[in-house]
Amino acid sequence: MSAPVIEKPAKRQTLKSARLARAHWLYSIEDVIALYLVSRQTVRNWMRYGLKAIEAQKTLFLGQDLNEFHAWRRKEAKVPCSFEEIYCVCCKQKHSFLIEPFTVEQRGKFRTLVSIQCPETGGRTTKFVRESDLHRLRDLQKRNCSAETPD
């Protein structure tokens, strides 16, 4: 007697490419589900968030509209940070190196890894910085500490 074969579900696609769909093709909901490996509810949510649909006997999507929608989603998901800030993927917030204590780890001749521990979740968040930015960061941190403590 052999053990039953369990198929692994297909790996979900993240937004690695905003151009998975062919621009001039029409896609049904089932096609979109197969193309992006998402559920029917996800496609409904995308429509609610602005994905343009062509209402016919079946709901259809133009490939160009799919690509534009995903390019827009990628753009909206970006969180720009200044050099003294870091984005924490655990709590989805920015943290400042000037406020939070950070650790520095040299990774090769020109690569310096700076990390903080997230005060919200306790996870570690890291960022590669240039040596010049690290010196500037330490100077700003010293000025910030000296401004807070009265003499």
PDB file of C-alpha atoms in Angstrom:
ATOM      1  CA  MET A   1       0.000   0.000   0.000  1.00  0.00           C
ATOM      2  CA  SER A   2       1.523   3.319  -1.038  1.00  0.00           C
ATOM      3  CA  ALA A   3       1.031   6.714   0.502  1.00  0.00           C
ATOM      4  CA  PRO A   4      -1.348   9.053  -1.314  1.00  0.00           C
ATOM      5  CA  VAL A   5       0.323  11.577  -3.556  1.00  0.00           C
ATOM      6  CA  ILE A   6      -0.354  15.089  -2.367  1.00  0.00           C
ATOM      7  CA  GLU A   7       0.137  17.765  -4.965  1.00  0.00           C
ATOM      8  CA  LYS A   8       1.617  21.023  -3.785  1.00  0.00           C
ATOM      9  CA  PRO A   9      -0.465  24.044  -4.686  1.00  0.00           C
ATOM     10  CA  ALA A  10       1.053  26.293  -7.314  1.00  0.00           C
ATOM     11  CA  LYS A  11       3.180  29.057  -5.869  1.00  0.00           C
ATOM     12  CA  ARG A  12       1.317  32.353  -5.782  1.00  0.00           C
ATOM     13  CA  GLN A  13       2.632  35.095  -7.973  1.00  0.00           C
ATOM     14  CA  THR A  14       3.681  38.314  -6.346  1.00  0.00           C
ATOM     15  CA  LEU A  15       3.909  41.423  -8.419  1.00  0.00           C
ATOM     16  CA  LYS A  16       7.276  40.511  -9.905  1.00  0.00           C
ATOM     17  CA  SER A  17       6.115  41.611 -13.308  1.00  0.00           C
ATOM     18  CA  ALA A  18       3.408  44.132 -14.035  1.00  0.00           C
ATOM     19  CA  ARG A  19       3.306  42.938 -17.652  1.00  0.00           C
ATOM     20  CA  LEU A  20       2.154  39.331 -17.495  1.00  0.00           C
ATOM     21  CA  ALA A  21      -0.831  39.911 -19.767  1.00  0.00           C
ATOM     22  CA  ARG A  22      -0.549  40.431 -23.512  1.00  0.00           C
ATOM     23  CA  ALA A  23      -1.706  43.953 -24.284  1.00  0.00           C
ATOM     24  CA  HIS A  24      -4.280  43.257 -27.022  1.00  0.00           C
ATOM     25  CA  TRP A  25      -5.715  39.989 -25.727  1.00  0.00           C
ATOM     26  CA  LEU A  26      -9.032  39.670 -23.952  1.00  0.00           C
ATOM     27  CA  TYR A  27      -9.036  37.691 -20.700  1.00  0.00           C
ATOM     28  CA  SER A  28     -11.996  36.150 -18.894  1.00  0.00           C
ATOM     29  CA  ILE A  29     -12.089  35.938 -15.103  1.00  0.00           C
ATOM     30  CA  GLU A  30     -10.916  32.326 -15.318  1.00  0.00           C
ATOM     31  CA  ASP A  31      -7.999  33.393 -17.525  1.00  0.00           C
ATOM     32  CA  VAL A  32      -6.983  36.080 -15.022  1.00  0.00           C
ATOM     33  CA  ILE A  33      -7.187  33.562 -12.183  1.00  0.00           C
ATOM     34  CA  ALA A  34      -4.913  31.165 -14.092  1.00  0.00           C
ATOM     35  CA  LEU A  35      -2.510  33.912 -15.217  1.00  0.00           C
ATOM     36  CA  TYR A  36      -1.928  35.457 -11.786  1.00  0.00           C
ATOM     37  CA  LEU A  37      -2.680  32.354  -9.644  1.00  0.00           C
ATOM     38  CA  VAL A  38      -5.224  34.196  -7.512  1.00  0.00           C
ATOM     39  CA  SER A  39      -8.742  33.445  -6.340  1.00  0.00           C
ATOM     40  CA  ARG A  40     -12.006  34.666  -7.837  1.00  0.00           C
ATOM     41  CA  GLN A  41     -12.483  36.956  -4.820  1.00  0.00           C
ATOM     42  CA  THR A  42      -9.123  38.587  -5.505  1.00  0.00           C
ATOM     43  CA  VAL A  43     -10.225  39.425  -9.044  1.00  0.00           C
ATOM     44  CA  ARG A  44     -13.454  40.887  -7.634  1.00  0.00           C
ATOM     45  CA  ASN A  45     -11.398  42.979  -5.199  1.00  0.00           C
ATOM     46  CA  TRP A  46      -9.205  44.204  -8.058  1.00  0.00           C
ATOM     47  CA  MET A  47     -12.340  45.287  -9.919  1.00  0.00           C
ATOM     48  CA  ARG A  48     -13.487  47.159  -6.821  1.00  0.00           C
ATOM     49  CA  TYR A  49     -10.066  48.854  -6.585  1.00  0.00           C
ATOM     50  CA  GLY A  50     -10.183  50.055 -10.180  1.00  0.00           C
ATOM     51  CA  LEU A  51      -9.440  47.237 -12.626  1.00  0.00           C
ATOM     52  CA  LYS A  52     -11.405  48.070 -15.777  1.00  0.00           C
ATOM     53  CA  ALA A  53     -13.699  45.338 -17.036  1.00  0.00           C
ATOM     54  CA  ILE A  54     -15.652  44.937 -20.249  1.00  0.00           C
ATOM     55  CA  GLU A  55     -19.169  43.832 -19.451  1.00  0.00           C
ATOM     56  CA  ALA A  56     -20.436  41.392 -22.090  1.00  0.00           C
ATOM     57  CA  GLN A  57     -22.036  37.981 -21.690  1.00  0.00           C
ATOM     58  CA  LYS A  58     -18.916  37.210 -19.652  1.00  0.00           C
ATOM     59  CA  THR A  59     -16.786  39.733 -17.806  1.00  0.00           C
ATOM     60  CA  LEU A  60     -13.674  40.363 -19.888  1.00  0.00           C
ATOM     61  CA  PHE A  61     -10.456  42.264 -19.269  1.00  0.00           C
ATOM     62  CA  LEU A  62      -8.176  43.829 -21.839  1.00  0.00           C
ATOM     63  CA  GLY A  63      -4.566  42.782 -21.307  1.00  0.00           C
ATOM     64  CA  GLN A  64      -3.415  46.401 -21.461  1.00  0.00           C
ATOM     65  CA  ASP A  65      -5.823  47.284 -18.637  1.00  0.00           C
ATOM     66  CA  LEU A  66      -4.493  44.386 -16.538  1.00  0.00           C
ATOM     67  CA  ASN A  67      -0.902  45.557 -17.056  1.00  0.00           C
ATOM     68  CA  GLU A  68      -1.775  49.181 -16.239  1.00  0.00           C
ATOM     69  CA  PHE A  69      -3.636  48.139 -13.098  1.00  0.00           C
ATOM     70  CA  HIS A  70      -0.701  46.085 -11.838  1.00  0.00           C
ATOM     71  CA  ALA A  71       1.780  48.857 -12.668  1.00  0.00           C
ATOM     72  CA  TRP A  72      -0.419  51.217 -10.633  1.00  0.00           C
ATOM     73  CA  ARG A  73      -0.530  48.723  -7.730  1.00  0.00           C
ATOM     74  CA  ARG A  74       3.261  48.424  -7.757  1.00  0.00           C
ATOM     75  CA  LYS A  75       3.650  52.191  -7.744  1.00  0.00           C
ATOM     76  CA  GLU A  76       1.166  52.602  -4.876  1.00  0.00           C
ATOM     77  CA  ALA A  77       2.901  49.896  -2.816  1.00  0.00           C
ATOM     78  CA  LYS A  78       6.250  51.703  -2.811  1.00  0.00           C
ATOM     79  CA  VAL A  79       7.128  53.598   0.343  1.00  0.00           C
ATOM     80  CA  PRO A  80       9.949  56.074  -0.272  1.00  0.00           C
ATOM     81  CA  CYS A  81      12.316  56.513   2.667  1.00  0.00           C
ATOM     82  CA  SER A  82      15.005  59.087   3.279  1.00  0.00           C
ATOM     83  CA  PHE A  83      18.471  57.801   4.092  1.00  0.00           C
ATOM     84  CA  GLU A  84      17.848  58.000   7.855  1.00  0.00           C
ATOM     85  CA  GLU A  85      14.626  55.978   7.614  1.00  0.00           C
ATOM     86  CA  ILE A  86      13.960  52.299   7.096  1.00  0.00           C
ATOM     87  CA  TYR A  87      10.726  50.555   6.118  1.00  0.00           C
ATOM     88  CA  CYS A  88       9.705  47.680   8.357  1.00  0.00           C
ATOM     89  CA  VAL A  89       7.870  44.900   6.533  1.00  0.00           C
ATOM     90  CA  CYS A  90       6.621  43.487   9.847  1.00  0.00           C
ATOM     91  CA  CYS A  91       4.571  46.490  10.976  1.00  0.00           C
ATOM     92  CA  LYS A  92       4.365  48.282   7.589  1.00  0.00           C
ATOM     93  CA  GLN A  93       5.736  51.526   9.009  1.00  0.00           C
ATOM     94  CA  LYS A  94       8.852  53.645   8.657  1.00  0.00           C
ATOM     95  CA  HIS A  95      11.336  53.801  11.523  1.00  0.00           C
ATOM     96  CA  SER A  96      14.027  56.401  11.983  1.00  0.00           C
ATOM     97  CA  PHE A  97      17.638  55.512  12.718  1.00  0.00           C
ATOM     98  CA  LEU A  98      17.796  58.791  14.664  1.00  0.00           C
ATOM     99  CA  ILE A  99      15.259  57.523  17.204  1.00  0.00           C
ATOM    100  CA  GLU A 100      15.763  53.752  17.284  1.00  0.00           C
ATOM    101  CA  PRO A 101      19.103  52.196  18.297  1.00  0.00           C
ATOM    102  CA  PHE A 102      20.756  50.447  15.367  1.00  0.00           C
ATOM    103  CA  THR A 103      23.530  47.926  14.826  1.00  0.00           C
ATOM    104  CA  VAL A 104      26.154  48.047  12.106  1.00  0.00           C
ATOM    105  CA  GLU A 105      27.686  45.043  10.401  1.00  0.00           C
ATOM    106  CA  GLN A 106      30.407  45.259   7.763  1.00  0.00           C
ATOM    107  CA  ARG A 107      29.663  43.014   4.776  1.00  0.00           C
ATOM    108  CA  GLY A 108      32.650  43.212   2.481  1.00  0.00           C
ATOM    109  CA  LYS A 109      34.782  46.185   1.590  1.00  0.00           C
ATOM    110  CA  PHE A 110      32.041  48.566   0.423  1.00  0.00           C
ATOM    111  CA  ARG A 111      28.871  47.115   1.936  1.00  0.00           C
ATOM    112  CA  THR A 112      27.622  48.051   5.380  1.00  0.00           C
ATOM    113  CA  LEU A 113      24.451  46.534   6.792  1.00  0.00           C
ATOM    114  CA  VAL A 114      22.514  48.647   9.287  1.00  0.00           C
ATOM    115  CA  SER A 115      19.654  47.034  11.198  1.00  0.00           C
ATOM    116  CA  ILE A 116      17.126  47.927  13.865  1.00  0.00           C
ATOM    117  CA  GLN A 117      14.751  45.899  15.954  1.00  0.00           C
ATOM    118  CA  CYS A 118      11.147  46.876  15.303  1.00  0.00           C
ATOM    119  CA  PRO A 119       9.635  48.313  18.496  1.00  0.00           C
ATOM    120  CA  GLU A 120       6.156  47.145  17.422  1.00  0.00           C
ATOM    121  CA  THR A 121       6.793  43.499  16.494  1.00  0.00           C
ATOM    122  CA  GLY A 122      10.339  42.764  17.665  1.00  0.00           C
ATOM    123  CA  GLY A 123      11.451  41.697  14.171  1.00  0.00           C
ATOM    124  CA  ARG A 124      14.721  42.859  12.635  1.00  0.00           C
ATOM    125  CA  THR A 125      14.784  45.171   9.640  1.00  0.00           C
ATOM    126  CA  THR A 126      17.971  45.729   7.656  1.00  0.00           C
ATOM    127  CA  LYS A 127      19.235  48.167   5.068  1.00  0.00           C
ATOM    128  CA  PHE A 128      22.506  48.447   3.152  1.00  0.00           C
ATOM    129  CA  VAL A 129      24.091  51.901   3.354  1.00  0.00           C
ATOM    130  CA  ARG A 130      27.221  53.534   1.990  1.00  0.00           C
ATOM    131  CA  GLU A 131      30.041  54.331   4.372  1.00  0.00           C
ATOM    132  CA  SER A 132      29.533  58.076   3.829  1.00  0.00           C
ATOM    133  CA  ASP A 133      25.829  57.767   4.704  1.00  0.00           C
ATOM    134  CA  LEU A 134      26.733  55.815   7.837  1.00  0.00           C
ATOM    135  CA  HIS A 135      29.029  58.635   9.014  1.00  0.00           C
ATOM    136  CA  ARG A 136      26.331  61.187   8.221  1.00  0.00           C
ATOM    137  CA  LEU A 137      23.778  59.071  10.063  1.00  0.00           C
ATOM    138  CA  ARG A 138      25.962  58.842  13.173  1.00  0.00           C
ATOM    139  CA  ASP A 139      26.556  62.600  13.113  1.00  0.00           C
ATOM    140  CA  LEU A 140      22.827  63.277  12.893  1.00  0.00           C
ATOM    141  CA  GLN A 141      22.181  60.815  15.715  1.00  0.00           C
ATOM    142  CA  LYS A 142      24.752  62.561  17.941  1.00  0.00           C
ATOM    143  CA  ARG A 143      23.201  65.966  17.203  1.00  0.00           C
ATOM    144  CA  ASN A 144      19.729  64.587  17.882  1.00  0.00           C
ATOM    145  CA  CYS A 145      20.829  63.090  21.244  1.00  0.00           C
ATOM    146  CA  SER A 146      22.638  66.271  22.304  1.00  0.00           C
ATOM    147  CA  ALA A 147      19.584  68.390  21.427  1.00  0.00           C
ATOM    148  CA  GLU A 148      17.319  66.224  23.586  1.00  0.00           C
ATOM    149  CA  THR A 149      19.483  66.228  26.727  1.00  0.00           C
ATOM    150  CA  PRO A 150      19.664  69.614  28.503  1.00  0.00           C
ATOM    151  CA  ASP A 151      23.162  70.721  29.525  1.00  0.00           C
TER     152      ASP A 151
END
